[in-house]
Amino acid sequence: MAIGVLIVMLAVGVLCACQASPAAYTRTVFAMDTVFTLTAYGSSEVLDALQSIVEDTEARYSVTRATSLVGRLNQAGQCALEEEDEALLRRALDYAAITEGAFDLTVYPLVRAWGFTTEQYRVPTAAALAEILPLVGYEQVQLDAGLASVPHGVQVDLGGIAKGYCGELLRAECARRGVTSAVFNLGGNVQTVGAKPDGSPWRVAIQSAENTGYVGVLSATDVAVVTSGAYERYFEQDGVRYGHILDPHTGYPVVNELVSVTVVGSEGAQCDAYATALYVMGVDEARAFCRAHDVQALLVDDAHTVWVSAALADSFQPHGDYRKEVL
Ligand code: AMP
Ligand code: MG
């Protein structure tokens, strides 16, 4: 939430500073279990269309709605796909393959076992997790023209990619309607459209895991800025904190030196999948992945070092006692 407040403040600051700017129109939508703040410059009419896109994306891909595509696939083991759905599932499978399953869309049986869907949190026994692990593995999802199918017990969760994808759709709608300047905060994931009305980049505050402030500010134009971290959702039991990002290979919540990962790029869904995957990988593997695949990222570790891709180094200003290092 802190990031949302900061972004809106920065955007409004620009508006006040520049009198000739087109007006900002903002709408807040509660979706995907979080708050979306949609701000478009120069057009209020676009907000209805943007809100519909958010609601439609949730209705299609929510894992908790029995009528969604994901809900139907998980219940029946197969589901007819429209072209757009098939393309998204193919992309999710590609991201799973390239990250060697660090991002895995079949993580849902584990998510349920830990109670993250129902908020009835519990620590599953090692035996229970061992039974579930064979159900997790993206290779088990089969896509034929117009049809997705999974073996009995395998269940899909697009929660690791849906907000980033939604950002892509919102940006495309702006392009269709000639809106050249907009910023969307999708529960801490940011999608920018073009630059600010005065032509300068958006200034996106990267939230700190401690929730007390921010790690730094990133200048961004026409890109998605997607952040993953266990601090977004977790529970505590017997003094141990269990986060909502799970290691698909072990079944346990990820614990490593990373506290958050932010990925920047033109494709929101890819940024979202990679942010989740890099968080799972840990700092060394994540740095290697970013260099090998030319991924632009900010990796924040528990010693307050922010590992920044070379291409982003000049655009990122650390705040307080955070230090930046090129990854
Ligand atoms: P994000 O906030 O994008 O990192 O996504 C986290 C959400 O994606 C979780 O709440 C789960 O629903 C799901 N998830 C958890 N771990 C993984 C994983 N390793 N790969 C894919 N999705 C995951
Ligand atoms: Mg993600």
PDB file of C-alpha atoms and ligand atoms in Angstrom, residues 102-104 107 111 157 159-160 228 232 244-246 248 272 276 280, ligand 1:
ATOM      1  CA  ALA A 102      11.331 -21.373 -10.278  1.00  0.00           C
ATOM      2  CA  PHE A 103       8.162 -19.781 -11.643  1.00  0.00           C
ATOM      3  CA  ASP A 104       5.679 -22.618 -11.938  1.00  0.00           C
ATOM      4  CA  VAL A 107       2.004 -24.407  -7.710  1.00  0.00           C
ATOM      5  CA  VAL A 111      -0.511 -22.754  -2.112  1.00  0.00           C
ATOM      6  CA  ASP A 157      -2.543 -20.706 -10.257  1.00  0.00           C
ATOM      7  CA  GLY A 159      -1.468 -15.383  -9.309  1.00  0.00           C
ATOM      8  CA  GLY A 160       2.231 -14.958 -10.064  1.00  0.00           C
ATOM      9  CA  SER A 228       7.725  -9.653  -5.632  1.00  0.00           C
ATOM     10  CA  GLU A 232       3.432  -8.809   0.557  1.00  0.00           C
ATOM     11  CA  HIS A 244       3.391 -16.665   0.039  1.00  0.00           C
ATOM     12  CA  ILE A 245       6.060 -17.307  -2.594  1.00  0.00           C
ATOM     13  CA  LEU A 246       6.797 -21.013  -2.595  1.00  0.00           C
ATOM     14  CA  PRO A 248       8.050 -25.371  -6.361  1.00  0.00           C
ATOM     15  CA  ASP A 272       5.710 -10.553 -13.158  1.00  0.00           C
ATOM     16  CA  THR A 276       8.505 -14.315  -8.728  1.00  0.00           C
ATOM     17  CA  VAL A 280      12.773 -18.051  -5.642  1.00  0.00           C
TER      18      VAL A 280
HETATM   19  P1  AMP B   1       3.926 -12.687  -7.047  1.00  0.00           P
HETATM   20  O1  AMP B   1       3.320 -11.769  -6.048  1.00  0.00           O
HETATM   21  O2  AMP B   1       3.792 -12.249  -8.453  1.00  0.00           O
HETATM   22  O3  AMP B   1       5.329 -13.075  -6.704  1.00  0.00           O
HETATM   23  O4  AMP B   1       3.064 -14.033  -7.023  1.00  0.00           O
HETATM   24  C1  AMP B   1       2.865 -14.746  -5.854  1.00  0.00           C
HETATM   25  C2  AMP B   1       1.621 -15.589  -6.003  1.00  0.00           C
HETATM   26  O5  AMP B   1       1.830 -16.540  -7.062  1.00  0.00           O
HETATM   27  C3  AMP B   1       1.353 -16.391  -4.754  1.00  0.00           C
HETATM   28  O6  AMP B   1       0.394 -15.750  -3.940  1.00  0.00           O
HETATM   29  C4  AMP B   1       0.843 -17.723  -5.313  1.00  0.00           C
HETATM   30  O7  AMP B   1      -0.534 -17.628  -5.627  1.00  0.00           O
HETATM   31  C5  AMP B   1       1.612 -17.871  -6.589  1.00  0.00           C
HETATM   32  N1  AMP B   1       2.953 -18.460  -6.428  1.00  0.00           N
HETATM   33  C6  AMP B   1       3.653 -18.699  -5.289  1.00  0.00           C
HETATM   34  N2  AMP B   1       4.850 -19.232  -5.555  1.00  0.00           N
HETATM   35  C7  AMP B   1       4.934 -19.325  -6.908  1.00  0.00           C
HETATM   36  C8  AMP B   1       5.936 -19.805  -7.806  1.00  0.00           C
HETATM   37  N3  AMP B   1       7.119 -20.265  -7.380  1.00  0.00           N
HETATM   38  N4  AMP B   1       5.665 -19.749  -9.139  1.00  0.00           N
HETATM   39  C9  AMP B   1       4.476 -19.275  -9.584  1.00  0.00           C
HETATM   40  N5  AMP B   1       3.508 -18.806  -8.798  1.00  0.00           N
HETATM   41  C10 AMP B   1       3.731 -18.831  -7.475  1.00  0.00           C
END
